[in-house]
PDB file of C-alpha atoms (C1' of nucleotides) in Angstrom:
ATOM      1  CA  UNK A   1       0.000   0.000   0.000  1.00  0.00           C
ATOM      2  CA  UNK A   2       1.105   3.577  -0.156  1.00  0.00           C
ATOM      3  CA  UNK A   3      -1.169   6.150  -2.239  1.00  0.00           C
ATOM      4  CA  UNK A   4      -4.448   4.935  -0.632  1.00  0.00           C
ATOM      5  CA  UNK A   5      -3.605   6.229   2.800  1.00  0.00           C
ATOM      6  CA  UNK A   6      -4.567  10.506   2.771  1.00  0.00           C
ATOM      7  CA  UNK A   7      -3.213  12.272   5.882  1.00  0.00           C
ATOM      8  CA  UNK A   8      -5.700  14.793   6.710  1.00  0.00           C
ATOM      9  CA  UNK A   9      -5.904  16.012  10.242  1.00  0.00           C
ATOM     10  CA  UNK A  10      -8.853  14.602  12.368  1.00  0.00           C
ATOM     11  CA  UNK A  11     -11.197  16.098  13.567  1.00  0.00           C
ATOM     12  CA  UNK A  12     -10.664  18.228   9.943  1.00  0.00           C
ATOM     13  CA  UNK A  13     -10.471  21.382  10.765  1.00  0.00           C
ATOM     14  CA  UNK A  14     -13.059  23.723  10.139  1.00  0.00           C
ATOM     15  CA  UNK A  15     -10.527  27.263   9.139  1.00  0.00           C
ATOM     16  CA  UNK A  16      -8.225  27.307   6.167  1.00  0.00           C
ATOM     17  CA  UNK A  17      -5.388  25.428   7.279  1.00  0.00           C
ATOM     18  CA  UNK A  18      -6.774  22.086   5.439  1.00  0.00           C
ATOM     19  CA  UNK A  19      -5.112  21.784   1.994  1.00  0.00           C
ATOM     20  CA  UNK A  20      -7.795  18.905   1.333  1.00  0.00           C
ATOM     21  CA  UNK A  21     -11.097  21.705   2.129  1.00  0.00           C
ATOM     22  CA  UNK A  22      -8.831  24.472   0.302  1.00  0.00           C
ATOM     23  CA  UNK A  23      -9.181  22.184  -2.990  1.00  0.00           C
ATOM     24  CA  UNK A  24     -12.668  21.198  -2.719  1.00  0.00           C
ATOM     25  CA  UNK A  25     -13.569  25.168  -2.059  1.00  0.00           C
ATOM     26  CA  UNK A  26     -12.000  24.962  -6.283  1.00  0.00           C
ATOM     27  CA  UNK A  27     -13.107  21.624  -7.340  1.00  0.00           C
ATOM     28  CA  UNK A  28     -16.521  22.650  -6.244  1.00  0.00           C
ATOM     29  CA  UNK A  29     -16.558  24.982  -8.388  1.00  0.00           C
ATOM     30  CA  UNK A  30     -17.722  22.871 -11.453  1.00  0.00           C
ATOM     31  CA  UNK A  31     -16.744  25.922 -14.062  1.00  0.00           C
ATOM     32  CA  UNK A  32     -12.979  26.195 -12.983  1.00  0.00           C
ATOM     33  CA  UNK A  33     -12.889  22.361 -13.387  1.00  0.00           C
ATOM     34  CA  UNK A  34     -14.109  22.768 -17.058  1.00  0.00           C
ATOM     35  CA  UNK A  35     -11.878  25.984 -17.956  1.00  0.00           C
ATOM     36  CA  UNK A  36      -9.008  24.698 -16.702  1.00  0.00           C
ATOM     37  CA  UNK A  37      -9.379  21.538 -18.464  1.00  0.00           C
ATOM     38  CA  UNK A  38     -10.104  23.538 -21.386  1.00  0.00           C
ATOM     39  CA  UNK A  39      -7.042  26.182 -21.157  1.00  0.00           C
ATOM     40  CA  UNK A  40      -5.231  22.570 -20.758  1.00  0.00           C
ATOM     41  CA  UNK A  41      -5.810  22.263 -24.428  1.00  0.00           C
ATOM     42  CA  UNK A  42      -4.702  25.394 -26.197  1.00  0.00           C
ATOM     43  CA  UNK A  43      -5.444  28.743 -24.962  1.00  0.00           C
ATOM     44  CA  UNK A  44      -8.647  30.281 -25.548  1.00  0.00           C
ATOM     45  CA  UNK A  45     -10.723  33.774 -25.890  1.00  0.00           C
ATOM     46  CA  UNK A  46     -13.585  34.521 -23.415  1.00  0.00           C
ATOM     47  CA  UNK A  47     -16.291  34.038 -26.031  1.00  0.00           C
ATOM     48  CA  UNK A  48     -14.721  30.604 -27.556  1.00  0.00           C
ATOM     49  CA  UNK A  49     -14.728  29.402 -23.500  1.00  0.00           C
ATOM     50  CA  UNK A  50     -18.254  30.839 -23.384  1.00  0.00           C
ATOM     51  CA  UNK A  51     -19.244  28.810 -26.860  1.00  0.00           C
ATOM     52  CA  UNK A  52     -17.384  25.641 -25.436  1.00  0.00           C
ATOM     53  CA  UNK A  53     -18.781  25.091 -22.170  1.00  0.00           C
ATOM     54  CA  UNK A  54     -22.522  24.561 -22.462  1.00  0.00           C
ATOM     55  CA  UNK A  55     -24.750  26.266 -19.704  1.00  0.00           C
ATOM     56  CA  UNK A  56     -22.269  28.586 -18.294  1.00  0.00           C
ATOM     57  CA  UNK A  57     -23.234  32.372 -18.266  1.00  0.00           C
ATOM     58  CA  UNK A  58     -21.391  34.962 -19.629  1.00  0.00           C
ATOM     59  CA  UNK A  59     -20.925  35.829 -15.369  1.00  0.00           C
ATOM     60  CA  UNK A  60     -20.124  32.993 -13.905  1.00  0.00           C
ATOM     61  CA  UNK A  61     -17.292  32.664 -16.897  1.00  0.00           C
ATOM     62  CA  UNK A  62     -16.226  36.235 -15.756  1.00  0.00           C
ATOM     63  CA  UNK A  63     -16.207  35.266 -12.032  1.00  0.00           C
ATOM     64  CA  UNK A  64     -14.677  31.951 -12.548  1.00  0.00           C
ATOM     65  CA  UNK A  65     -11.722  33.757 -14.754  1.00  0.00           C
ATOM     66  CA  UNK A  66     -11.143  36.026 -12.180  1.00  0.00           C
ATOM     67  CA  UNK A  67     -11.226  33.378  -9.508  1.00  0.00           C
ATOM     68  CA  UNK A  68      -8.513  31.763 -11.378  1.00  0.00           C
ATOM     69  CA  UNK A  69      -6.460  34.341 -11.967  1.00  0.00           C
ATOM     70  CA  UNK A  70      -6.454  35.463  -8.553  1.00  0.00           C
ATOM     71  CA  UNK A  71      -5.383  32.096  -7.296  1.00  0.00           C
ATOM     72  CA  UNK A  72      -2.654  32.067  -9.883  1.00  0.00           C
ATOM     73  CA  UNK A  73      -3.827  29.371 -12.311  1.00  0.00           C
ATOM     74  CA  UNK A  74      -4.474  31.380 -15.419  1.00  0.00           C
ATOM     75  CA  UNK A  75      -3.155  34.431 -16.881  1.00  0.00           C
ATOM     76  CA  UNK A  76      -5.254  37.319 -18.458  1.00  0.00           C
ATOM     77  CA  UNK A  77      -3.677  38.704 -21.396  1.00  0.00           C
ATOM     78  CA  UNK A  78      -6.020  41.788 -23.432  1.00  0.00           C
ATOM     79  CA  UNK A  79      -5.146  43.282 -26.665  1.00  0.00           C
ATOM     80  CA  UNK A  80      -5.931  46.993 -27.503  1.00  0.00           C
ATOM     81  CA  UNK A  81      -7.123  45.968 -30.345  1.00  0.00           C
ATOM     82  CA  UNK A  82     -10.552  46.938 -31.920  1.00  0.00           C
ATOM     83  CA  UNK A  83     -12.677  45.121 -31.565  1.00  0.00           C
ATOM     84  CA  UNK A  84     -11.083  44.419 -28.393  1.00  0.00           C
ATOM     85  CA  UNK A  85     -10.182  40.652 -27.584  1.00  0.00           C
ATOM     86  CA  UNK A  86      -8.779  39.075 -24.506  1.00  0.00           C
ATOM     87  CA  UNK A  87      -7.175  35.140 -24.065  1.00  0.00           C
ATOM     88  CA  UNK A  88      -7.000  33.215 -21.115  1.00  0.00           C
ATOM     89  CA  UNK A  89      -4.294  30.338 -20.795  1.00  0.00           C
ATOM     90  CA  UNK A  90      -2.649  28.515 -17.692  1.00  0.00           C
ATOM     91  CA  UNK A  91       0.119  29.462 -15.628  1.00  0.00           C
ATOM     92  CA  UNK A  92       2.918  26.780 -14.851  1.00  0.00           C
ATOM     93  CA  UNK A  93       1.022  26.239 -11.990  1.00  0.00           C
ATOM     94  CA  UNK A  94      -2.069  25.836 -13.837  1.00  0.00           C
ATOM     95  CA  UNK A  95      -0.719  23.305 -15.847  1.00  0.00           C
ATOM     96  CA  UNK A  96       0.641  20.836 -12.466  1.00  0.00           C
ATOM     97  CA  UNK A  97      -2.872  21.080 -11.995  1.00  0.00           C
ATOM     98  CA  UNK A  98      -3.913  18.776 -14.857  1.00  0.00           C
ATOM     99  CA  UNK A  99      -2.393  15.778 -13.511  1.00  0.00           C
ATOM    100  CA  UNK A 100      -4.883  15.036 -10.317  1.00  0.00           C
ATOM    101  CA  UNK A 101      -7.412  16.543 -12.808  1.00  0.00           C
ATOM    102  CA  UNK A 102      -6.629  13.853 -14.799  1.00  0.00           C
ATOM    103  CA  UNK A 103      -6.229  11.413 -12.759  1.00  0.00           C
ATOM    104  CA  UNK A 104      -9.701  12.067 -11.541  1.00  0.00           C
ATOM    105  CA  UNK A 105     -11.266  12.503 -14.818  1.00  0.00           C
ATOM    106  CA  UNK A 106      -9.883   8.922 -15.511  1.00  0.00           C
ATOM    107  CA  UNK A 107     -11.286   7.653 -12.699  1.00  0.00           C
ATOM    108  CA  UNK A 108     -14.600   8.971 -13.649  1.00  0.00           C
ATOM    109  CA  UNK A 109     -14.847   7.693 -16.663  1.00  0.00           C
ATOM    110  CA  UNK A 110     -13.441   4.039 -15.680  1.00  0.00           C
ATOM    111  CA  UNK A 111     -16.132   3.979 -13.123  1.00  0.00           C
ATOM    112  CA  UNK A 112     -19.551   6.090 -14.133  1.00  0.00           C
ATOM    113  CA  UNK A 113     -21.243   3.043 -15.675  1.00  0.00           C
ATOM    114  CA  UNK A 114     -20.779   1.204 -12.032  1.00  0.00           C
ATOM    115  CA  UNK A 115     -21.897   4.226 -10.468  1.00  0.00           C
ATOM    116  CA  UNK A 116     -24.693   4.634 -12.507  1.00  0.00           C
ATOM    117  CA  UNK A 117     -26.022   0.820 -12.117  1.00  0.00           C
ATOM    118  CA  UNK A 118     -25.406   1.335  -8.545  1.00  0.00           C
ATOM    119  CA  UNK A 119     -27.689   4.300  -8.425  1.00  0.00           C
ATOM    120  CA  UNK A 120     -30.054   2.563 -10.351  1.00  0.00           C
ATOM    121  CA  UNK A 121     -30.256  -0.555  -8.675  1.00  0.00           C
ATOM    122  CA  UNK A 122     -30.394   1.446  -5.193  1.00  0.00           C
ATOM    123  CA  UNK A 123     -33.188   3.319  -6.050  1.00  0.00           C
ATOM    124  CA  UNK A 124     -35.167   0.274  -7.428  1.00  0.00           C
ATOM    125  CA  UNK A 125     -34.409  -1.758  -4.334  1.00  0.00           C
ATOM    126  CA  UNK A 126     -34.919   1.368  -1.740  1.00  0.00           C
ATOM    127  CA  UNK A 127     -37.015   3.124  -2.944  1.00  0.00           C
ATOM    128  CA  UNK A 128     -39.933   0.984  -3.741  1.00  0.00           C
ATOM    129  CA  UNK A 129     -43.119   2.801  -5.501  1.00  0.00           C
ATOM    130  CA  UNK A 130     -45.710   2.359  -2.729  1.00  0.00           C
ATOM    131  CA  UNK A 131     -48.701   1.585  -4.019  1.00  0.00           C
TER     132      UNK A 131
ATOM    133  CA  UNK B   1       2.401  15.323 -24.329  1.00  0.00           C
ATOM    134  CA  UNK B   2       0.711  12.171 -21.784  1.00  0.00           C
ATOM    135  CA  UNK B   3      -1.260  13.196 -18.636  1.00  0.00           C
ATOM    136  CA  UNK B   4      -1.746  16.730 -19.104  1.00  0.00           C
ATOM    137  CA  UNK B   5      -4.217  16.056 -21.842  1.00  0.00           C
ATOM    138  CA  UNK B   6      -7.530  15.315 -20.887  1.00  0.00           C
ATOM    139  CA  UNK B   7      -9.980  14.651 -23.495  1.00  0.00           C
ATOM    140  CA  UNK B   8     -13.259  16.224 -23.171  1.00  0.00           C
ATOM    141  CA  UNK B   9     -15.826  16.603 -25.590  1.00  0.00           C
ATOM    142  CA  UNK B  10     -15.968  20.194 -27.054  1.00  0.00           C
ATOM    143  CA  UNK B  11     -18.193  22.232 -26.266  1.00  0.00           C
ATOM    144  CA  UNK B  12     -18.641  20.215 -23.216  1.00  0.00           C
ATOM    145  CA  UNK B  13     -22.178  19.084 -22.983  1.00  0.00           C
ATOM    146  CA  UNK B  14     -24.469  20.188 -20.211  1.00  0.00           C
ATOM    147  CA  UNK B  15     -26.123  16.752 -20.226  1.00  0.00           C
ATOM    148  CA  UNK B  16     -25.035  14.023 -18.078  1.00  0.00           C
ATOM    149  CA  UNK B  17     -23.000  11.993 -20.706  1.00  0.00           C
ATOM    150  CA  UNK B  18     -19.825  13.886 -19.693  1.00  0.00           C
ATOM    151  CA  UNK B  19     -17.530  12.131 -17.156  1.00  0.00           C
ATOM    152  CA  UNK B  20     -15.819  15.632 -15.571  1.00  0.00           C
ATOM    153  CA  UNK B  21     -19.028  16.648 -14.938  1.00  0.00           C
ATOM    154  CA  UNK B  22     -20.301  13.982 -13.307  1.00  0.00           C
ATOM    155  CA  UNK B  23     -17.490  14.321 -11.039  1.00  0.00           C
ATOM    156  CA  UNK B  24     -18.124  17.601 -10.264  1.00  0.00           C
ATOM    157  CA  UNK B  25     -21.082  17.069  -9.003  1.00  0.00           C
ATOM    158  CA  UNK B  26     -19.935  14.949  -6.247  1.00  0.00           C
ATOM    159  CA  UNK B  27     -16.348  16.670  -5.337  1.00  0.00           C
ATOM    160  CA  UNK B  28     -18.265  19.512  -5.544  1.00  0.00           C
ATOM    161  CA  UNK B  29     -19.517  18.208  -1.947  1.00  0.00           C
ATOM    162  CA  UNK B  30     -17.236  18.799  -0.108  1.00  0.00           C
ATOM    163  CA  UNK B  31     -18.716  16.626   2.166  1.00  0.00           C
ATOM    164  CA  UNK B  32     -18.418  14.135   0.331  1.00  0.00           C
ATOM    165  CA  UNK B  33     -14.501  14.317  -0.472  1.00  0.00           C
ATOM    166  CA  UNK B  34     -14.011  14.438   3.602  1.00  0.00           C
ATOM    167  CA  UNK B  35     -16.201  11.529   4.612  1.00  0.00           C
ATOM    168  CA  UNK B  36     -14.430   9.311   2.108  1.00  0.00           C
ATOM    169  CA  UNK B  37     -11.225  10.089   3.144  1.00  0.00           C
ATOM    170  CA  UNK B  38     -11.875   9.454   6.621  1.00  0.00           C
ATOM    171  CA  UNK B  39     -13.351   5.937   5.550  1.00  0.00           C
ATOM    172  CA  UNK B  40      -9.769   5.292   3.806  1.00  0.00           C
ATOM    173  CA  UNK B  41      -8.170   5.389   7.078  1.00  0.00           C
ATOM    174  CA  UNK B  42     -11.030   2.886   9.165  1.00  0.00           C
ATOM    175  CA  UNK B  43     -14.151   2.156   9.542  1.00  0.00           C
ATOM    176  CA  UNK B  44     -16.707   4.541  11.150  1.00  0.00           C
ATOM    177  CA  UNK B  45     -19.384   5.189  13.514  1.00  0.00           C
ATOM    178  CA  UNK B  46     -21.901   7.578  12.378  1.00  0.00           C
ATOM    179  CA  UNK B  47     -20.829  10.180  15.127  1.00  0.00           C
ATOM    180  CA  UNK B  48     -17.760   9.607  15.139  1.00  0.00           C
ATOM    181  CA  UNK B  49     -18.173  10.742  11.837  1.00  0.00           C
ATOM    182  CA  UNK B  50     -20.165  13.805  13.186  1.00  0.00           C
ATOM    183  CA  UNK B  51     -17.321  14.627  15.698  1.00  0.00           C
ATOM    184  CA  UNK B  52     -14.168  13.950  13.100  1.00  0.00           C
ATOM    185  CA  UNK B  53     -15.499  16.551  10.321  1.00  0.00           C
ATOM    186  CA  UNK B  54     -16.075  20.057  12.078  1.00  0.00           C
ATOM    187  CA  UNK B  55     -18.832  22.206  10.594  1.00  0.00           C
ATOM    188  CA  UNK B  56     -20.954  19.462   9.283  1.00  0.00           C
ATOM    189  CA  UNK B  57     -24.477  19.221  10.610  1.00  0.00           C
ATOM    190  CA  UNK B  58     -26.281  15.908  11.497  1.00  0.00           C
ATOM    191  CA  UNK B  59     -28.097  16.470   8.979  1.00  0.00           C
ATOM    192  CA  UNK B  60     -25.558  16.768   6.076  1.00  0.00           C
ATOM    193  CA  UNK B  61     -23.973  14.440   7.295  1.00  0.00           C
ATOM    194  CA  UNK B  62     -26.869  11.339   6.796  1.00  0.00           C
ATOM    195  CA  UNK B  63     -27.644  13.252   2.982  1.00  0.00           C
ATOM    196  CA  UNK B  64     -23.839  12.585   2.383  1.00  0.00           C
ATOM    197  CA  UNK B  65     -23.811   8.871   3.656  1.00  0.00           C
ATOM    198  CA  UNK B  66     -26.603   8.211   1.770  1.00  0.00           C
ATOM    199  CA  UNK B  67     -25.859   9.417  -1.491  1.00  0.00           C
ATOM    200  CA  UNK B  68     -22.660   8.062  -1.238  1.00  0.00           C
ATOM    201  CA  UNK B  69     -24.427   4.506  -0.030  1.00  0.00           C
ATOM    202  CA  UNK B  70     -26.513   4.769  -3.442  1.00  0.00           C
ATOM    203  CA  UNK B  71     -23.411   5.669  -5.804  1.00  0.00           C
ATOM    204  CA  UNK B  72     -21.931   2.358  -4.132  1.00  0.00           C
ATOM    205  CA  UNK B  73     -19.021   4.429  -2.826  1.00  0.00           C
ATOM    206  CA  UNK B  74     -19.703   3.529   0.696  1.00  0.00           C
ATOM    207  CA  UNK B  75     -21.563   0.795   2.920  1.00  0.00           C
ATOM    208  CA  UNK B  76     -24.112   1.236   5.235  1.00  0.00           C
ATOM    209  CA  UNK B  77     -24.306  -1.846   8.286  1.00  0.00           C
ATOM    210  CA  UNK B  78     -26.880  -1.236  10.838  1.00  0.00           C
ATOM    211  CA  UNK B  79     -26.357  -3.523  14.106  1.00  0.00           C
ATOM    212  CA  UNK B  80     -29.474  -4.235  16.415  1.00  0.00           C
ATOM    213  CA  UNK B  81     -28.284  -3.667  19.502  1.00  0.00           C
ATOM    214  CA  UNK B  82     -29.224  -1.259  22.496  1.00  0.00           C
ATOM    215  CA  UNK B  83     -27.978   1.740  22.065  1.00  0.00           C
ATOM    216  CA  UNK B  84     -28.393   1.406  18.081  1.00  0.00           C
ATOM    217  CA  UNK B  85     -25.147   1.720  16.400  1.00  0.00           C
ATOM    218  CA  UNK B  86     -24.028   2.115  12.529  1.00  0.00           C
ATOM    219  CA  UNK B  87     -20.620   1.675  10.613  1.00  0.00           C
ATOM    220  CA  UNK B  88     -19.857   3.097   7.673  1.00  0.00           C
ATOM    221  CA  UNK B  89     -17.162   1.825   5.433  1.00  0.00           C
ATOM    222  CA  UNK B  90     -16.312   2.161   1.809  1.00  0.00           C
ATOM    223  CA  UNK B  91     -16.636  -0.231  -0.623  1.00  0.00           C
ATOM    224  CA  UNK B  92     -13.905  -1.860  -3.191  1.00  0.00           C
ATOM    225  CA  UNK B  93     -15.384   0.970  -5.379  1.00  0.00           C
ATOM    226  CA  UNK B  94     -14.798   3.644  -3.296  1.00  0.00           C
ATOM    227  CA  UNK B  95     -11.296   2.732  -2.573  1.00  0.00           C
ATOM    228  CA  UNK B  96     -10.268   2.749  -6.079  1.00  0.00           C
ATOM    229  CA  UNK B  97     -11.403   6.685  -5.670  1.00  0.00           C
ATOM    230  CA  UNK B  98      -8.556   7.260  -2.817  1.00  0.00           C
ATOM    231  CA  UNK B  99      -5.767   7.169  -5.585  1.00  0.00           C
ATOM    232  CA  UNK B 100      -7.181  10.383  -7.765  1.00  0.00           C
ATOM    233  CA  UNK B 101      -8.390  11.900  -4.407  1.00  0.00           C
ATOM    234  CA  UNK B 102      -4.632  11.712  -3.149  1.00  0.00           C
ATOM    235  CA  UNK B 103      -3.445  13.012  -6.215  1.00  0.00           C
ATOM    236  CA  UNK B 104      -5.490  16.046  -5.797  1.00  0.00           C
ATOM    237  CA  UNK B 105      -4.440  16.058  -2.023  1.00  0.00           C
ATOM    238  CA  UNK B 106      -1.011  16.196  -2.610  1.00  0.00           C
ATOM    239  CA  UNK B 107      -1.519  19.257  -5.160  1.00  0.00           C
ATOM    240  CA  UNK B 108      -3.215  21.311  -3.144  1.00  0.00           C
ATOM    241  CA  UNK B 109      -0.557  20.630  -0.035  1.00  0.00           C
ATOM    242  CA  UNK B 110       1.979  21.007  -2.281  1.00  0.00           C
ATOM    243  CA  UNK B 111       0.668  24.793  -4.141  1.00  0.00           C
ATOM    244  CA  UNK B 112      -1.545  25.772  -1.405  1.00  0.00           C
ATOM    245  CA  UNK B 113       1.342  28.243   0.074  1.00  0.00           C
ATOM    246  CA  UNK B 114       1.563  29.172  -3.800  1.00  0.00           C
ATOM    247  CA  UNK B 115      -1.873  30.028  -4.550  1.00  0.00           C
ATOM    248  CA  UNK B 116      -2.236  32.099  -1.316  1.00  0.00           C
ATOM    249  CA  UNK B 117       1.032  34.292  -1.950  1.00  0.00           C
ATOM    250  CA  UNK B 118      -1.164  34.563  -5.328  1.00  0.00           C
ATOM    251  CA  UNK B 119      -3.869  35.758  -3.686  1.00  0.00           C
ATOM    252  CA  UNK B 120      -2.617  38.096  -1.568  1.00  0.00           C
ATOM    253  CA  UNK B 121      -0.586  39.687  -4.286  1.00  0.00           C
ATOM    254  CA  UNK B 122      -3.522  39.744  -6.741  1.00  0.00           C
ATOM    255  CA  UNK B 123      -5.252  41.460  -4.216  1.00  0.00           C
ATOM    256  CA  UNK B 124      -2.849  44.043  -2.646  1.00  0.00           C
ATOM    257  CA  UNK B 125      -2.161  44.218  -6.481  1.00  0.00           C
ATOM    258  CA  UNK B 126      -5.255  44.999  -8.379  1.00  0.00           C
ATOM    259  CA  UNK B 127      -7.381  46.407  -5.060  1.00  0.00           C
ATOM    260  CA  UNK B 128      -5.551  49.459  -4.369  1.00  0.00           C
ATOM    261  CA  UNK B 129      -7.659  51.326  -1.622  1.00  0.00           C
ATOM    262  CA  UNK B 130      -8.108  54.027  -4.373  1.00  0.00           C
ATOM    263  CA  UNK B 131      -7.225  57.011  -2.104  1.00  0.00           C
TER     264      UNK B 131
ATOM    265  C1'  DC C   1     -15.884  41.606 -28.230  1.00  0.00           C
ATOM    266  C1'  DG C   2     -15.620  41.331 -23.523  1.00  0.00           C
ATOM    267  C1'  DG C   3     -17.162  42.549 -20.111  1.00  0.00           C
ATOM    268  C1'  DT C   4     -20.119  45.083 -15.643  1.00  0.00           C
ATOM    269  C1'  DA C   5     -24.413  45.991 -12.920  1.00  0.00           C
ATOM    270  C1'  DT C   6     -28.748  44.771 -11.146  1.00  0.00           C
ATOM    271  C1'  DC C   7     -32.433  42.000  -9.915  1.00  0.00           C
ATOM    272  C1'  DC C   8     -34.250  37.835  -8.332  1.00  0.00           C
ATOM    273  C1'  DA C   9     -35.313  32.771  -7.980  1.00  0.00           C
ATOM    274  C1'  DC C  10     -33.745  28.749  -6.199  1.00  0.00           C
ATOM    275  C1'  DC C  11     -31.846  25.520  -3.087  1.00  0.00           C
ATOM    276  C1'  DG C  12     -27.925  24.152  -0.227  1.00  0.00           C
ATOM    277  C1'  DG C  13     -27.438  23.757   4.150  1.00  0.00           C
ATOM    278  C1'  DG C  14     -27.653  25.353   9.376  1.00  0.00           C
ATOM    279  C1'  DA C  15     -30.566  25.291  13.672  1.00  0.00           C
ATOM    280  C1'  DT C  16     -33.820  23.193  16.179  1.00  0.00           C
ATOM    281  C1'  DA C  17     -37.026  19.832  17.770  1.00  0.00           C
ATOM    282  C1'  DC C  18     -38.625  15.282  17.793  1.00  0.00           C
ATOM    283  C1'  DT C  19     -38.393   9.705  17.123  1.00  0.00           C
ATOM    284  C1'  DG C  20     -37.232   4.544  16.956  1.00  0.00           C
TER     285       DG C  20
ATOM    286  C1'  DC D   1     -27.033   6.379  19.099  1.00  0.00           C
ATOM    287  C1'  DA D   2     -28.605   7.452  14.764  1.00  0.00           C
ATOM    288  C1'  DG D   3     -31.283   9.379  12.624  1.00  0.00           C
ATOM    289  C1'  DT D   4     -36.007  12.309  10.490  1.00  0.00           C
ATOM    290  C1'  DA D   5     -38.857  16.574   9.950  1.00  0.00           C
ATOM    291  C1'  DT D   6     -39.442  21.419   9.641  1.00  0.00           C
ATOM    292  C1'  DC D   7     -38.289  26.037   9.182  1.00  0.00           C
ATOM    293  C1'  DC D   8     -35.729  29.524   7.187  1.00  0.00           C
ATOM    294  C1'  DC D   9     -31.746  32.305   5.876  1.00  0.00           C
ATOM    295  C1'  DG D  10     -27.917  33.458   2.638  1.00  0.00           C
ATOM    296  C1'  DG D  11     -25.213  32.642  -1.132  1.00  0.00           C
ATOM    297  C1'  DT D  12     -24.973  30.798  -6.016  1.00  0.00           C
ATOM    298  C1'  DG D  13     -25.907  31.646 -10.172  1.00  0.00           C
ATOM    299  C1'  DG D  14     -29.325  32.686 -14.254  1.00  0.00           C
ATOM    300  C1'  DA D  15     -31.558  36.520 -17.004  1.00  0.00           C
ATOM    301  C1'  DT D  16     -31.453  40.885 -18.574  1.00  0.00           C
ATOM    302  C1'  DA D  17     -29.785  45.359 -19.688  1.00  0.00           C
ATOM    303  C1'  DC D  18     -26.151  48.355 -20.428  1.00  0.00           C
ATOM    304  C1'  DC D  19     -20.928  50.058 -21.287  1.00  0.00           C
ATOM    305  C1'  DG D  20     -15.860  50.789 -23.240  1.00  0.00           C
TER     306       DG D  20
END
DNA sequence: CGGTATCCACCGGGATACTG
DNA sequence: CAGTATCCCGGTGGATACCG
C-alpha cells in the first residue's frame, strides 16, 4: 500500500489550514474544473470558452476567470485591439494542476457506468413505488 | 504530451454523458470528499463521523452517507443492539477513488502556500484602496 | 468583443425539535 | 445512538440590460 492512505488532520479542521477543504472550495466549483481543463488544451478567448462550455453564463465565466487568476492558475492577457479581444491560458502552476485533474477525470470515466447501475439498482431496491 | 491532456468533448455538454461533470457534481460536496477520506483510514461510527469533520451538521452528514451509499461508494451496516449503532465503510469501489483523491491532495498541499502568496498579491495588487 | 451591474429565484445547508 | 422533519436564511448563479 502507499497512495491509498490521505493524511488529513482529524477532527478536519473547520478554518483554512486544510489543503484537502482548500481544494474542494476549487473543485466545487464545477466551471474552474471545465476551464481549466479547457485552457489545458490550447489557450482560448472569453467568447470561444463561453461557446465551449454549455450552460455557463457569460458571469459565472467572468467570475470563474477572475477566480482563477487570482489564485494564480491562469493568466489574463487583453489586446488593444478593436474590436477588443482578450485570451486566457494557464500558468505553470495551472498546468501541475492537470495531472490530479486527470487522474480524476480517468477515474470517472473508468467507473460512471458502475456508479450509474449502482444508483439505479439502489433506487429500485430502496425506494420501492408504494402503491 | 501524456497526462496533461484530458480529453473532453468540445463544447462540453451540459447533459449528463460527460464524465468531468459527473465528477463535479460529487467533489463539488465537499462533504463528500471528507467523509471518504476518513473511511480510507477505518471504519466509522456515524458520530464519530459527526465529531471527526467540524462544521458538518447531522443532517448533512446522513444526505452525504446516503448518497454516497446509493453511488456504491460507501456501505451502510446497521447492528441491532441497544444503544443502536451504525458503521460506515467504503466499498472496493470507493477505494479505487482514494488514488485520484490523493493526487489532488497532494496538489493542493503542495501549491496551497503558492496560490495564497497569489492571492494576496492579486489582491494588494489589483485592489488598491483608491485614495 | 468582452465585459459590468442589477435584480431575483432557487436551493444548499444550518438550527432546532422530535423519534425509533 | 442514529437518525427524520421542519423552518428559514444566505449565497450561487441565471436573465437581462447596459458600457468601453
Amino acid at each position: 500500500m502507499s497512495a491509498t492512505h490521505l493524511n488529513v488532520p482529524v477532527p478536519v479542521p473547520a478554518d483554512g489550514d486544510c489543503a484537502i477543504r482548500d481544494i474542494c472550495e476549487f473543485v466545487g466549483n464545477k466551471w474552474s474544473v471545465l476551464v481549466v481543463i479547457l485552457l489545458g488544451q490550447r489557450v482560448y478567448r472569453f467568447n470561444e470558452l463561453h461557446r465551449s462550455i454549455e450552460g455557463i453564463s457569460q458571469r459565472m465565466l467572468t467570475l470563474t476567470l477572475r477566480k482563477l487568476a487570482r489564485d494564480g492558475l491562469v493568466t489574463r492577457t487583453p489586446y488593444a485591439t478593436v474590436p477588443p479581444r482578450v485570451d486566457y491560458q494557464l500558468t505553470d502552476l495551472g498546468r501541475t494542476l492537470l495531472e490530479p485533474l486527470t487522474a480524476l477525470n480517468t477515474w470517472a470515466e473508468t467507473h460512471q457506468s458502475v456508479i450509474r447501475a449502482a444508483r439505479r439498482h439502489h433506487d429500485a431496491t430502496e425506494t420501492p413505488s408504494g402503491s
